[in-house]
Amino acid sequence: MEHKNKLAWVTGANGLIGNYIVQAAPKSAPQWRVRALTRGHFDLLDFDVVRREFQKDKPQLVIQCAAIPTVAGALANPELARRTNVEAVKVLAELAAEIQFVFLSTDFVFDGRKGNCVETDAVNPVSLYGETKVAAEKIVLKNQRHLIIRTSINCGTSKSGTRGFNEQLRLALQKESKMKLFTDEFRCPIFAGETARAIWELADKNCAGIFHVAGAEKLSRWQIGQLLVQRRPELKLKIELGSTKDFPGPARALDTSLDISKVQKILSEPLPGLTEWLASNPNELF
């Protein structure tokens, strides 16, 4: 991009990844002015207001992070999930037809049977949350200029203290006397600051289509828990080995690990695995 001091919208700026994208902008994207959009500015589900604000601001880039971002959240309110994760994306993507548009998607578009998924693998979500993201991806892909970022669970420090996977796990362990962590459910966790860096660089290089942006290491929830208690030894005795086979409930995608070879070839600095990142950042909160 050769823009100087152009305006970028970042929706969902109070969320974990959205907040890191805003924080990363001065270093990773100094050519952009960022409007960090939250519910306090306007309701993304009031589409007339969204259109009016867009026409007023005339941003040259939209990074769409706002979402109902969890399987449980989507199940609890399916209609809100569809309006937020699909209909709002459609409105924004149409408004951004002539500019760059970055849509944040998920590894849960896959059914978890294969693992190490590449961008061209067939999607087959097993959750309503994944279904809404697949529907939104189809909308975004209609424009060849637009970019889809599929990511995995992101760790970090959020404004609310509840958005990062590490924060959620730590809070749960502090409340419970014991917690079983699955040894047979795999993701590619990544520090949200690394996700933000990658998004700005891909946007800067005018990348389009689908890119997997996740950690370079596949870990089970049990392994992630082990990394957490290395920083929080007081929680060590609270975690126990568990299996998804022992827990009733809706179907789970067991291995949605992402192959990140495509993005690694483009980024100036490769994405690290979570173990590597933690070793390199001993003073970061986790």
CSV table of C-alpha atoms in Angstrom, one decimal:
chain,number,residue,atom,x,y,z
A,1,MET,CA,0.0,0.0,0.0
A,2,GLU,CA,1.2,3.5,-0.8
A,3,HIS,CA,-1.5,5.2,1.2
A,4,LYS,CA,-0.4,7.8,3.7
A,5,ASN,CA,-2.5,8.7,6.6
A,6,LYS,CA,-5.6,6.9,5.2
A,7,LEU,CA,-8.3,5.7,7.5
A,8,ALA,CA,-8.8,2.1,8.6
A,9,TRP,CA,-11.8,0.8,10.5
A,10,VAL,CA,-11.2,-1.9,13.0
A,11,THR,CA,-14.5,-3.4,14.3
A,12,GLY,CA,-14.6,-5.3,17.6
A,13,ALA,CA,-11.8,-3.2,18.9
A,14,ASN,CA,-12.6,-4.2,22.5
A,15,GLY,CA,-12.1,-7.9,21.7
A,16,LEU,CA,-8.8,-9.6,22.1
A,17,ILE,CA,-7.6,-9.6,18.5
A,18,GLY,CA,-9.2,-6.3,17.6
A,19,ASN,CA,-7.5,-4.6,20.5
A,20,TYR,CA,-4.1,-6.0,19.5
A,21,ILE,CA,-4.6,-4.9,15.9
A,22,VAL,CA,-5.3,-1.3,17.2
A,23,GLN,CA,-2.2,-1.4,19.5
A,24,ALA,CA,0.0,-2.8,16.7
A,25,ALA,CA,-0.9,-0.1,14.2
A,26,PRO,CA,1.6,2.6,15.1
A,27,LYS,CA,4.5,0.2,14.6
A,28,SER,CA,3.1,-2.2,12.0
A,29,ALA,CA,1.0,0.2,10.0
A,30,PRO,CA,2.1,3.8,10.6
A,31,GLN,CA,0.6,4.9,7.3
A,32,TRP,CA,-2.9,4.3,8.7
A,33,ARG,CA,-5.1,6.3,11.0
A,34,VAL,CA,-7.2,3.8,12.9
A,35,ARG,CA,-10.8,4.2,14.1
A,36,ALA,CA,-11.2,1.6,16.8
A,37,LEU,CA,-14.9,0.7,16.7
A,38,THR,CA,-16.7,-0.6,19.7
A,39,ARG,CA,-20.4,-0.9,20.7
A,40,GLY,CA,-19.9,2.5,22.3
A,41,HIS,CA,-19.5,4.1,18.9
A,42,PHE,CA,-22.5,2.6,17.1
A,43,ASP,CA,-24.3,-0.7,16.8
A,44,LEU,CA,-23.0,-2.8,13.9
A,45,LEU,CA,-26.4,-4.5,13.7
A,46,ASP,CA,-28.1,-1.1,13.0
A,47,PHE,CA,-27.2,-1.3,9.3
A,48,ASP,CA,-28.6,2.1,8.4
A,49,VAL,CA,-26.3,3.7,11.0
A,50,VAL,CA,-23.3,1.6,9.7
A,51,ARG,CA,-24.0,2.8,6.1
A,52,ARG,CA,-24.2,6.4,7.2
A,53,GLU,CA,-21.0,6.2,9.3
A,54,PHE,CA,-19.2,4.5,6.4
A,55,GLN,CA,-20.2,7.2,4.0
A,56,LYS,CA,-19.1,9.9,6.4
A,57,ASP,CA,-15.7,8.3,7.3
A,58,LYS,CA,-14.9,6.8,3.8
A,59,PRO,CA,-12.3,4.4,5.2
A,60,GLN,CA,-9.9,2.8,2.8
A,61,LEU,CA,-9.6,-0.4,4.8
A,62,VAL,CA,-12.0,-2.3,7.0
A,63,ILE,CA,-10.7,-5.1,9.4
A,64,GLN,CA,-13.8,-7.0,10.6
A,65,CYS,CA,-13.2,-8.5,14.0
A,66,ALA,CA,-16.6,-8.0,15.6
A,67,ALA,CA,-18.3,-11.4,16.1
A,68,ILE,CA,-20.0,-13.8,18.5
A,69,PRO,CA,-16.7,-15.5,18.8
A,70,THR,CA,-17.4,-18.8,20.5
A,71,VAL,CA,-19.2,-22.1,19.9
A,72,ALA,CA,-21.1,-21.7,23.2
A,73,GLY,CA,-22.0,-18.1,22.5
A,74,ALA,CA,-23.5,-18.9,19.1
A,75,LEU,CA,-25.5,-21.8,20.6
A,76,ALA,CA,-26.9,-19.6,23.3
A,77,ASN,CA,-28.2,-17.0,20.9
A,78,PRO,CA,-28.3,-18.4,17.3
A,79,GLU,CA,-30.2,-15.5,15.8
A,80,LEU,CA,-27.7,-12.9,17.2
A,81,ALA,CA,-24.9,-15.1,16.0
A,82,ARG,CA,-26.2,-15.1,12.5
A,83,ARG,CA,-26.9,-11.4,12.4
A,84,THR,CA,-23.5,-10.6,13.8
A,85,ASN,CA,-21.4,-13.2,12.1
A,86,VAL,CA,-23.1,-13.2,8.7
A,87,GLU,CA,-25.5,-10.3,8.1
A,88,ALA,CA,-23.2,-7.6,9.5
A,89,VAL,CA,-20.3,-9.0,7.5
A,90,LYS,CA,-22.4,-8.9,4.3
A,91,VAL,CA,-23.3,-5.2,4.9
A,92,LEU,CA,-19.7,-4.2,5.6
A,93,ALA,CA,-18.3,-6.3,2.7
A,94,GLU,CA,-20.7,-4.6,0.3
A,95,LEU,CA,-19.8,-1.2,1.6
A,96,ALA,CA,-16.1,-2.1,1.1
A,97,ALA,CA,-16.6,-3.4,-2.4
A,98,GLU,CA,-14.0,-0.9,-3.8
A,99,ILE,CA,-11.5,-1.0,-0.9
A,100,GLN,CA,-9.6,-3.5,1.2
A,101,PHE,CA,-11.6,-5.7,3.5
A,102,VAL,CA,-10.1,-8.1,6.0
A,103,PHE,CA,-12.4,-10.7,7.6
A,104,LEU,CA,-11.4,-12.7,10.7
A,105,SER,CA,-12.5,-16.3,10.5
A,106,THR,CA,-11.8,-19.5,12.4
A,107,ASP,CA,-10.3,-22.9,12.3
A,108,PHE,CA,-13.7,-24.2,13.3
A,109,VAL,CA,-14.8,-24.1,9.6
A,110,PHE,CA,-13.2,-27.6,9.6
A,111,ASP,CA,-14.7,-30.7,11.1
A,112,GLY,CA,-11.5,-31.7,12.9
A,113,ARG,CA,-11.1,-35.1,11.2
A,114,LYS,CA,-8.0,-34.3,9.2
A,115,GLY,CA,-5.9,-31.8,11.0
A,116,ASN,CA,-3.1,-29.7,9.5
A,117,CYS,CA,-5.6,-28.1,7.2
A,118,VAL,CA,-4.6,-26.0,4.3
A,119,GLU,CA,-6.5,-23.1,2.8
A,120,THR,CA,-7.9,-25.2,0.0
A,121,ASP,CA,-9.3,-28.0,2.1
A,122,ALA,CA,-13.1,-28.4,2.1
A,123,VAL,CA,-14.9,-26.8,5.0
A,124,ASN,CA,-17.4,-28.8,7.0
A,125,PRO,CA,-18.2,-27.2,10.3
A,126,VAL,CA,-19.7,-29.2,13.1
A,127,SER,CA,-21.0,-26.2,15.1
A,128,LEU,CA,-23.3,-23.3,14.5
A,129,TYR,CA,-20.5,-20.9,15.1
A,130,GLY,CA,-18.4,-22.6,12.4
A,131,GLU,CA,-21.5,-22.5,10.1
A,132,THR,CA,-21.8,-18.8,10.5
A,133,LYS,CA,-18.2,-18.3,9.7
A,134,VAL,CA,-18.4,-20.4,6.5
A,135,ALA,CA,-21.5,-18.5,5.4
A,136,ALA,CA,-19.6,-15.2,5.9
A,137,GLU,CA,-16.5,-16.5,4.1
A,138,LYS,CA,-18.6,-17.3,1.0
A,139,ILE,CA,-19.8,-13.7,1.0
A,140,VAL,CA,-16.3,-12.2,1.4
A,141,LEU,CA,-14.9,-14.4,-1.3
A,142,LYS,CA,-17.2,-12.9,-3.9
A,143,ASN,CA,-14.8,-10.0,-4.0
A,144,GLN,CA,-11.4,-10.9,-5.3
A,145,ARG,CA,-9.8,-8.0,-3.4
A,146,HIS,CA,-10.9,-9.2,0.0
A,147,LEU,CA,-8.9,-11.1,2.5
A,148,ILE,CA,-9.9,-13.9,4.9
A,149,ILE,CA,-7.8,-14.7,8.0
A,150,ARG,CA,-8.5,-18.0,9.5
A,151,THR,CA,-7.0,-18.2,13.0
A,152,SER,CA,-7.0,-20.5,15.9
A,153,ILE,CA,-7.3,-19.9,19.7
A,154,ASN,CA,-5.5,-16.6,20.5
A,155,CYS,CA,-3.8,-15.9,23.8
A,156,GLY,CA,-3.0,-12.6,25.3
A,157,THR,CA,-4.2,-9.9,27.7
A,158,SER,CA,-7.6,-8.4,26.9
A,159,LYS,CA,-9.3,-5.3,28.3
A,160,SER,CA,-11.9,-7.4,30.1
A,161,GLY,CA,-9.4,-10.0,31.3
A,162,THR,CA,-11.7,-12.7,29.8
A,163,ARG,CA,-11.1,-12.8,26.1
A,164,GLY,CA,-7.8,-14.7,25.7
A,165,PHE,CA,-7.9,-18.5,26.0
A,166,ASN,CA,-5.2,-18.2,28.6
A,167,GLU,CA,-7.3,-15.8,30.6
A,168,GLN,CA,-10.4,-18.0,30.3
A,169,LEU,CA,-8.4,-21.1,31.4
A,170,ARG,CA,-6.7,-19.3,34.3
A,171,LEU,CA,-10.1,-17.9,35.6
A,172,ALA,CA,-11.7,-21.4,35.3
A,173,LEU,CA,-8.9,-23.0,37.2
A,174,GLN,CA,-9.0,-20.4,39.9
A,175,LYS,CA,-12.7,-21.2,40.4
A,176,GLU,CA,-12.6,-24.9,40.2
A,177,SER,CA,-10.9,-27.3,42.6
A,178,LYS,CA,-10.0,-29.6,39.6
A,179,MET,CA,-10.3,-29.4,35.8
A,180,LYS,CA,-9.9,-32.0,33.1
A,181,LEU,CA,-8.1,-30.8,30.0
A,182,PHE,CA,-8.5,-32.8,26.8
A,183,THR,CA,-5.5,-34.6,25.5
A,184,ASP,CA,-7.4,-35.4,22.2
A,185,GLU,CA,-8.5,-32.0,21.0
A,186,PHE,CA,-5.9,-30.0,19.0
A,187,ARG,CA,-5.5,-26.4,17.9
A,188,CYS,CA,-2.6,-24.1,17.0
A,189,PRO,CA,-2.6,-21.4,19.7
A,190,ILE,CA,-1.0,-18.1,18.9
A,191,PHE,CA,-0.3,-14.9,20.8
A,192,ALA,CA,-2.8,-12.3,19.6
A,193,GLY,CA,0.0,-9.7,19.0
A,194,GLU,CA,1.5,-12.1,16.4
A,195,THR,CA,-1.9,-12.4,14.7
A,196,ALA,CA,-2.2,-8.6,14.6
A,197,ARG,CA,1.3,-8.2,13.1
A,198,ALA,CA,0.5,-10.7,10.4
A,199,ILE,CA,-2.8,-9.1,9.5
A,200,TRP,CA,-1.2,-5.6,9.0
A,201,GLU,CA,1.6,-7.1,6.9
A,202,LEU,CA,-0.8,-9.0,4.7
A,203,ALA,CA,-3.0,-5.9,4.2
A,204,ASP,CA,0.1,-3.9,3.5
A,205,LYS,CA,1.1,-6.3,0.7
A,206,ASN,CA,-2.5,-6.2,-0.8
A,207,CYS,CA,-3.0,-9.9,-0.2
A,208,ALA,CA,-6.4,-11.4,-1.0
A,209,GLY,CA,-8.1,-14.7,-0.6
A,210,ILE,CA,-7.7,-17.1,2.3
A,211,PHE,CA,-4.7,-17.2,4.7
A,212,HIS,CA,-4.2,-19.4,7.8
A,213,VAL,CA,-2.7,-17.3,10.6
A,214,ALA,CA,-2.0,-19.5,13.6
A,215,GLY,CA,0.8,-20.8,15.8
A,216,ALA,CA,3.5,-23.0,14.2
A,217,GLU,CA,2.8,-25.7,16.7
A,218,LYS,CA,-0.1,-28.1,17.2
A,219,LEU,CA,-1.0,-28.5,20.9
A,220,SER,CA,-3.7,-30.3,22.8
A,221,ARG,CA,-5.7,-28.4,25.5
A,222,TRP,CA,-3.7,-30.4,28.1
A,223,GLN,CA,-0.4,-29.2,26.6
A,224,ILE,CA,-1.6,-25.6,26.6
A,225,GLY,CA,-2.6,-26.1,30.2
A,226,GLN,CA,0.9,-27.3,31.0
A,227,LEU,CA,2.4,-24.2,29.4
A,228,LEU,CA,0.0,-22.1,31.5
A,229,VAL,CA,1.0,-23.6,34.8
A,230,GLN,CA,4.7,-23.1,34.1
A,231,ARG,CA,3.8,-19.4,34.5
A,232,ARG,CA,1.2,-20.1,37.2
A,233,PRO,CA,2.6,-22.9,39.4
A,234,GLU,CA,-0.1,-22.4,42.0
A,235,LEU,CA,-2.5,-23.9,39.5
A,236,LYS,CA,-0.5,-27.0,38.7
A,237,LEU,CA,-2.3,-29.4,41.0
A,238,LYS,CA,-5.7,-28.4,39.6
A,239,ILE,CA,-5.4,-29.8,36.1
A,240,GLU,CA,-6.0,-33.4,35.2
A,241,LEU,CA,-5.9,-35.5,32.0
A,242,GLY,CA,-9.2,-35.7,30.2
A,243,SER,CA,-10.7,-37.0,27.0
A,244,THR,CA,-13.5,-35.7,24.8
A,245,LYS,CA,-14.8,-39.2,24.8
A,246,ASP,CA,-15.8,-38.9,28.5
A,247,PHE,CA,-17.8,-35.7,28.0
A,248,PRO,CA,-21.4,-35.6,26.7
A,249,GLY,CA,-22.6,-32.6,24.7
A,250,PRO,CA,-22.6,-31.3,21.1
A,251,ALA,CA,-20.1,-32.6,18.5
A,252,ARG,CA,-16.6,-31.3,18.8
A,253,ALA,CA,-14.0,-30.7,16.1
A,254,LEU,CA,-11.1,-32.7,17.5
A,255,ASP,CA,-8.2,-31.5,15.3
A,256,THR,CA,-8.5,-28.2,13.6
A,257,SER,CA,-4.8,-27.6,13.4
A,258,LEU,CA,-3.9,-25.2,10.6
A,259,ASP,CA,-1.1,-25.5,8.0
A,260,ILE,CA,0.5,-22.0,7.9
A,261,SER,CA,3.0,-22.7,5.1
A,262,LYS,CA,1.4,-20.2,2.8
A,263,VAL,CA,1.6,-17.2,5.1
A,264,GLN,CA,5.0,-18.2,6.4
A,265,LYS,CA,6.4,-17.6,2.9
A,266,ILE,CA,5.0,-14.1,2.8
A,267,LEU,CA,5.7,-12.7,6.2
A,268,SER,CA,8.9,-10.9,6.9
A,269,GLU,CA,9.1,-12.7,10.3
A,270,PRO,CA,7.7,-16.2,10.6
A,271,LEU,CA,4.9,-16.9,13.1
A,272,PRO,CA,6.2,-18.8,16.1
A,273,GLY,CA,4.6,-21.7,18.0
A,274,LEU,CA,3.3,-20.9,21.4
A,275,THR,CA,6.1,-22.7,23.3
A,276,GLU,CA,8.7,-20.7,21.3
A,277,TRP,CA,6.8,-17.4,21.8
A,278,LEU,CA,6.6,-17.9,25.6
A,279,ALA,CA,10.3,-18.8,25.8
A,280,SER,CA,11.1,-15.6,23.9
A,281,ASN,CA,8.8,-13.4,26.1
A,282,PRO,CA,9.3,-14.5,29.7
A,283,ASN,CA,7.9,-11.3,31.1
A,284,GLU,CA,4.6,-11.3,29.2
A,285,LEU,CA,1.5,-12.0,31.2
A,286,PHE,CA,0.0,-15.4,30.5
